[in-house]
Tab-separated table of C-alpha atoms and ligand atoms in Angstrom:
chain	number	residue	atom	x	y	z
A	217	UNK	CA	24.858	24.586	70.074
A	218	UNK	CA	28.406	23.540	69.662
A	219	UNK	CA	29.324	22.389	66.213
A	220	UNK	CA	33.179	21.849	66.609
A	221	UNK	CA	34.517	19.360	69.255
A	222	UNK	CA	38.629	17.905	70.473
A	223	UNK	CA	39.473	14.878	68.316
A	224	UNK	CA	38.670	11.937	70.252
A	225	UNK	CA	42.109	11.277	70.712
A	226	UNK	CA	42.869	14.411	72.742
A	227	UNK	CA	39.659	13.957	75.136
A	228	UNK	CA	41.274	10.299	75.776
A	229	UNK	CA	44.632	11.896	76.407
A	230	UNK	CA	42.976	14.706	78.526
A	231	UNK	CA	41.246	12.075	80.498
A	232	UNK	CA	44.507	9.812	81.009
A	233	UNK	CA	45.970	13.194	82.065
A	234	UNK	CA	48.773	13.293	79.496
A	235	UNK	CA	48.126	16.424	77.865
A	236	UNK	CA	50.352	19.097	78.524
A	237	UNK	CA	48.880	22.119	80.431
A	238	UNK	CA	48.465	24.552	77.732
A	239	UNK	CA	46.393	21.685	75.404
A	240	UNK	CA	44.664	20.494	78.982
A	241	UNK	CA	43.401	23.449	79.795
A	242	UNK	CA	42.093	24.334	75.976
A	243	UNK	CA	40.302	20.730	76.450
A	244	UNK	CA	39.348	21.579	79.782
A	245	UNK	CA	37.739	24.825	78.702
A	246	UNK	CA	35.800	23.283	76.008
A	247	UNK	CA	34.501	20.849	78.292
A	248	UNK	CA	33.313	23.236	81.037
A	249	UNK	CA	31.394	24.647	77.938
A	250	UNK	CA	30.205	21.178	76.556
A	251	UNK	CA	28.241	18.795	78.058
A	252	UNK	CA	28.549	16.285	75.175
A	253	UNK	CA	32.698	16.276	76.063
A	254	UNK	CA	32.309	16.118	79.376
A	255	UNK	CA	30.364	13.314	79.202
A	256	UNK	CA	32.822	11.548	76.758
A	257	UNK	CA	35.743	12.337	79.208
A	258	UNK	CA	33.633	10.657	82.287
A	259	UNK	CA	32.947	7.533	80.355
A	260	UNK	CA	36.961	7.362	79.380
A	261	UNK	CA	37.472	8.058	83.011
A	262	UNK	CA	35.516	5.681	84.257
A	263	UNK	CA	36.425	2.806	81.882
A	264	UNK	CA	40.242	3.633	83.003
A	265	UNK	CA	39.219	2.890	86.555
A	266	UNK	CA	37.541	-0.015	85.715
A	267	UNK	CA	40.728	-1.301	83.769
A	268	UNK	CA	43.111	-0.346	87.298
A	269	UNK	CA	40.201	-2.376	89.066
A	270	UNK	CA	41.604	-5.053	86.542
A	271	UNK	CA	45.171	-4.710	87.583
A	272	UNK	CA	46.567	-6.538	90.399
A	273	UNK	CA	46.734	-4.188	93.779
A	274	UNK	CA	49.804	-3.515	93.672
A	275	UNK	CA	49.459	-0.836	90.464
A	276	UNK	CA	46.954	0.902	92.059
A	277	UNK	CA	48.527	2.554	94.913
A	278	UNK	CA	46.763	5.407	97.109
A	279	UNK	CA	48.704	8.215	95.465
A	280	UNK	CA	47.445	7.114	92.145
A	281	UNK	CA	43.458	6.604	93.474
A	282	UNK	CA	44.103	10.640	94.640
A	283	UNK	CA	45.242	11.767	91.298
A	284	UNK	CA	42.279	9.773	89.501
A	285	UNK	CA	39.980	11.199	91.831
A	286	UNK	CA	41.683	15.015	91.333
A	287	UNK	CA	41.052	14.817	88.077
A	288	UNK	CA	37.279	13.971	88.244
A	289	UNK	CA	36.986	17.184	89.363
A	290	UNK	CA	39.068	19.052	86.876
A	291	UNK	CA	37.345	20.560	84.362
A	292	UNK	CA	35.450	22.775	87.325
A	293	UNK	CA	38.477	23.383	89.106
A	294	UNK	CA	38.551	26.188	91.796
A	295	UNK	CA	40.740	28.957	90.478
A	296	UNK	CA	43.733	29.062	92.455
A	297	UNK	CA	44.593	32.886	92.309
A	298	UNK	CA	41.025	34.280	92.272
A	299	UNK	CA	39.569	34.249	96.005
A	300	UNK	CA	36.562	32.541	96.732
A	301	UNK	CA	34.972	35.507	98.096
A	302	UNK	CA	35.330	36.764	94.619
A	303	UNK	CA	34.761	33.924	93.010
A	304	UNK	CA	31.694	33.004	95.474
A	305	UNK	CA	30.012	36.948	94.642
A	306	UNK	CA	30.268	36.053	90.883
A	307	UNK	CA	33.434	38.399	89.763
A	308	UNK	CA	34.989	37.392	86.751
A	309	UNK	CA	31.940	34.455	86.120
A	310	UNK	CA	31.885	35.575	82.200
A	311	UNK	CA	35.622	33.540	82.466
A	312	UNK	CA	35.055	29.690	82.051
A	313	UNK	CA	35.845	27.871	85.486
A	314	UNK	CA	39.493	26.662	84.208
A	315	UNK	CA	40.634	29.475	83.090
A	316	UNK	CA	40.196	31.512	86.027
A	317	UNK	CA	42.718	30.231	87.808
A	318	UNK	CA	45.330	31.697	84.469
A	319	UNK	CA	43.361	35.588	85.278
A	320	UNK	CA	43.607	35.717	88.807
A	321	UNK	CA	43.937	39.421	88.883
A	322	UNK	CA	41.277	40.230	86.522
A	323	UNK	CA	39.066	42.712	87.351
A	324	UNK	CA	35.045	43.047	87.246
A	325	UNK	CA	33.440	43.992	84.555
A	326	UNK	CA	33.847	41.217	81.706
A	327	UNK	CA	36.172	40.659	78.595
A	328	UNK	CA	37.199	44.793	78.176
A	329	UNK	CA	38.959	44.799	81.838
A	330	UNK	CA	41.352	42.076	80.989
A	331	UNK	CA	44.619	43.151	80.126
A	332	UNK	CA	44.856	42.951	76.835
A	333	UNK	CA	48.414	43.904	74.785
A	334	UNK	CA	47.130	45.439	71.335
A	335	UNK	CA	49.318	43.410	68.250
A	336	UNK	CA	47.708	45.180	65.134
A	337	UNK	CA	44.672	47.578	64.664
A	338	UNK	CA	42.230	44.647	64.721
A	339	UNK	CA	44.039	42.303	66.878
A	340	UNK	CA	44.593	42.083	70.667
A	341	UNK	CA	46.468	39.509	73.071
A	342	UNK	CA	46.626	38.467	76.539
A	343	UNK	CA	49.727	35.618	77.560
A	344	UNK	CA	48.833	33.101	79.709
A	345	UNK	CA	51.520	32.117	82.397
A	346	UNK	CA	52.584	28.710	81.243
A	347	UNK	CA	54.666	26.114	83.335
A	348	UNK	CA	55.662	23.839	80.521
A	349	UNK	CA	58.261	25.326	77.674
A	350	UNK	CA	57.396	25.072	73.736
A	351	UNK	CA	53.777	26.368	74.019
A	352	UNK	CA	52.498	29.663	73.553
A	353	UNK	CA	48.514	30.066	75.224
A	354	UNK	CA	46.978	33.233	74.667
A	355	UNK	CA	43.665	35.092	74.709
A	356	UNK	CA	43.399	36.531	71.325
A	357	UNK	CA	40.431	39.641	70.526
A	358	UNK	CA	40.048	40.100	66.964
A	359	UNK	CA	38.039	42.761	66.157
A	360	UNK	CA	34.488	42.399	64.241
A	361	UNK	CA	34.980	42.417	60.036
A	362	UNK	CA	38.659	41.187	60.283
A	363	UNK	CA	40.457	38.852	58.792
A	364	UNK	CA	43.089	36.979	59.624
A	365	UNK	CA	46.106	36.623	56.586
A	366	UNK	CA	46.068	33.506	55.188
A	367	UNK	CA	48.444	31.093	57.376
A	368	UNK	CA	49.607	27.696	57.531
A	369	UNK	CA	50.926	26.475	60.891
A	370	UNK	CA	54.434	24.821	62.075
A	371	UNK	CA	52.701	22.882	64.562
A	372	UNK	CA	49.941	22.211	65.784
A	373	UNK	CA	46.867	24.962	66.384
A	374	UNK	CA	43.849	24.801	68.903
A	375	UNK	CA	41.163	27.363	69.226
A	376	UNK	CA	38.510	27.924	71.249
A	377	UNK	CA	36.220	30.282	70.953
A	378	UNK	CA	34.868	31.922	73.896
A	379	UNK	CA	32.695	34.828	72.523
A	380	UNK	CA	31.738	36.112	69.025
A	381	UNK	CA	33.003	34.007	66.496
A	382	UNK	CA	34.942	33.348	62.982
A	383	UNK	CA	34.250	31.340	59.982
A	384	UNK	CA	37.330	29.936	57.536
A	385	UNK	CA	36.892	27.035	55.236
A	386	UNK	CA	35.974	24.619	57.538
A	387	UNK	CA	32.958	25.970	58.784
A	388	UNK	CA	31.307	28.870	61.499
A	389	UNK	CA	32.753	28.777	64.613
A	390	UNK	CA	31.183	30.208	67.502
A	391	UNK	CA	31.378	30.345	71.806
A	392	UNK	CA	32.400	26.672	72.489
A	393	UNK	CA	33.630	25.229	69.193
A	394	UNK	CA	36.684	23.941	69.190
A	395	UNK	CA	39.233	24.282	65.997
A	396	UNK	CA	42.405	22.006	65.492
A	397	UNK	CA	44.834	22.974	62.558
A	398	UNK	CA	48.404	21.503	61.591
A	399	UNK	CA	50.666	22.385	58.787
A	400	UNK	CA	48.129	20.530	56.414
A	401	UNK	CA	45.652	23.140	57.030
A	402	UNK	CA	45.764	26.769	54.889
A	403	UNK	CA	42.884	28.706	56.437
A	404	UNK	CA	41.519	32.516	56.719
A	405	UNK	CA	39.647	32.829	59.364
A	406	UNK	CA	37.108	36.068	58.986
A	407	UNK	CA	35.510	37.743	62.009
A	408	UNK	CA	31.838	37.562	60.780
A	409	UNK	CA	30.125	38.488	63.391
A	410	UNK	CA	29.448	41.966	65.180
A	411	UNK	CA	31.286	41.461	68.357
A	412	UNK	CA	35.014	40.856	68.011
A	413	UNK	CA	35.533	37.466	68.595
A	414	UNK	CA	37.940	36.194	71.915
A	415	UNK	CA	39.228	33.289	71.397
A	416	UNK	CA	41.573	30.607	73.653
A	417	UNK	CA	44.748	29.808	71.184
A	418	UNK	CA	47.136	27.441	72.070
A	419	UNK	CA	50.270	27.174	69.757
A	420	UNK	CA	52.643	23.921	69.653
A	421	UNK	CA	54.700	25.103	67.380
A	422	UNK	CA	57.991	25.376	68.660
A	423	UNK	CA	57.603	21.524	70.228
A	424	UNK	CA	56.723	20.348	66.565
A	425	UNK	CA	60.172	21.461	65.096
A	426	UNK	CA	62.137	20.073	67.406
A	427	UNK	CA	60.040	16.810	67.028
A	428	UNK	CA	61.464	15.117	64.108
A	429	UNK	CA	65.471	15.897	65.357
A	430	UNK	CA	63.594	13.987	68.912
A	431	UNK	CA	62.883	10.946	66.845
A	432	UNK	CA	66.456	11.147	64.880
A	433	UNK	CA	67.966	11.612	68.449
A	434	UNK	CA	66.041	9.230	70.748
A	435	UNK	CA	66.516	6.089	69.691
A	436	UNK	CA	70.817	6.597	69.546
A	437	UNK	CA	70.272	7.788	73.148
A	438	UNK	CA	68.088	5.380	74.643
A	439	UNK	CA	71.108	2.821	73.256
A	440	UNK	CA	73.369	4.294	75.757
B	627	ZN	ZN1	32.595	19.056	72.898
């Protein structure tokens, strides 16, 4: 049962396709786990399409009616880098469908094959290859009984938890729930169950400072 879902506002701007990849693929992930989100994202779908239907032809050209119809199929996407002779015999199924396509190398054998880069005695991390600058996406393994030291954030914070869990302030979080945290948020997140808990964490931060100098800077530009 899945407890913690995206703001509405990201599952419309997942569905309009203007999330950058590192936030679309942490609501894509969540929605390959949630039937409740998927659905949402369908009905926003489909009530964009009937707005184009609206539009006079000329806005709706062919190129566009692909990319809508690309995207219905998104959140089960076929992995790019896996095979689908590997994908087809069921290696690497413990992954959710979208992010396959970020492990293509991964090996058989579940969560303890992948890669992971070890950060502190309790805490473990896999990169992501990103194409977009200013994000940071990571697998992060957090060992069971740890904590995490109490942390605001610069920018914005998404988690998804994929197996085991945490519980801060907020609530329990376990496989599926989703977690959103800005600077307003002080949390401690505490590994309280007895597998460590993996988790999908995408960081803005980086995007977030440069934000407000963006706003200062824009509008003198857009003058010239
Ligand atoms: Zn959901």
């Amino acid at each position: 049962m899945i407890n913690h879902h995206p703001p509405l506002e990201l599952l419309f701007d997942y569905a309009a396709g203007t999330l950058p990849e590192p936030v679309a693929l942490a609501v894509a992930t969540h929605a390959s786990m949630c039937p409740a989100c998927r659905d949402e994202i369908s009905a926003v779908e489909a009530l964009g399409g009937a707005l184009l239907e609206t539009l006079e032809p000329v806005a709706m050209s062919a190129t566009s009616l692909d990319a809508v119809l690309a995207r219905l199929d998104e959140p089960e996407a076929t992995p790019v880098t896996v095979s689908a002779a590997r994908a087809a015999s069921g290696v690497a199924s413990f992954l959710p469908g979208p992010l396959r396509r970020y492990l293509g190398e991964v090996l058989p054998g579940g969560w303890d094959r992948l890669p992971w880069r070890r950060v502190t005695r309790s805490l473990e991390e896999l990169r992501l290859p990103m194409s977009v600058q200013g994000f940071k996406a990571s697998l992060m393994r957090l060992a069971p009984g740890s904590t995490v030291p109490v942390h605001t954030h610069r920018g914005q914070e998404f988690t998804l938890v994929l197996a085991g869990g945490f519980s801060d302030e907020t609530g329990e979080y376990l496989p599926g729930d989703f977690a959103c945290k800005d600077q307003t948020h002080v949390h401690r997140p505490v590994v309280d169950t007895d597998e460590p808990c993996i988790s999908l964490v995408v960081l803005d931060a980086p995007l977030k400072l440069t934000g407000m100098m963006g706003r200062l800077v824009n509008p003198f530009i857009n003058r010239m």
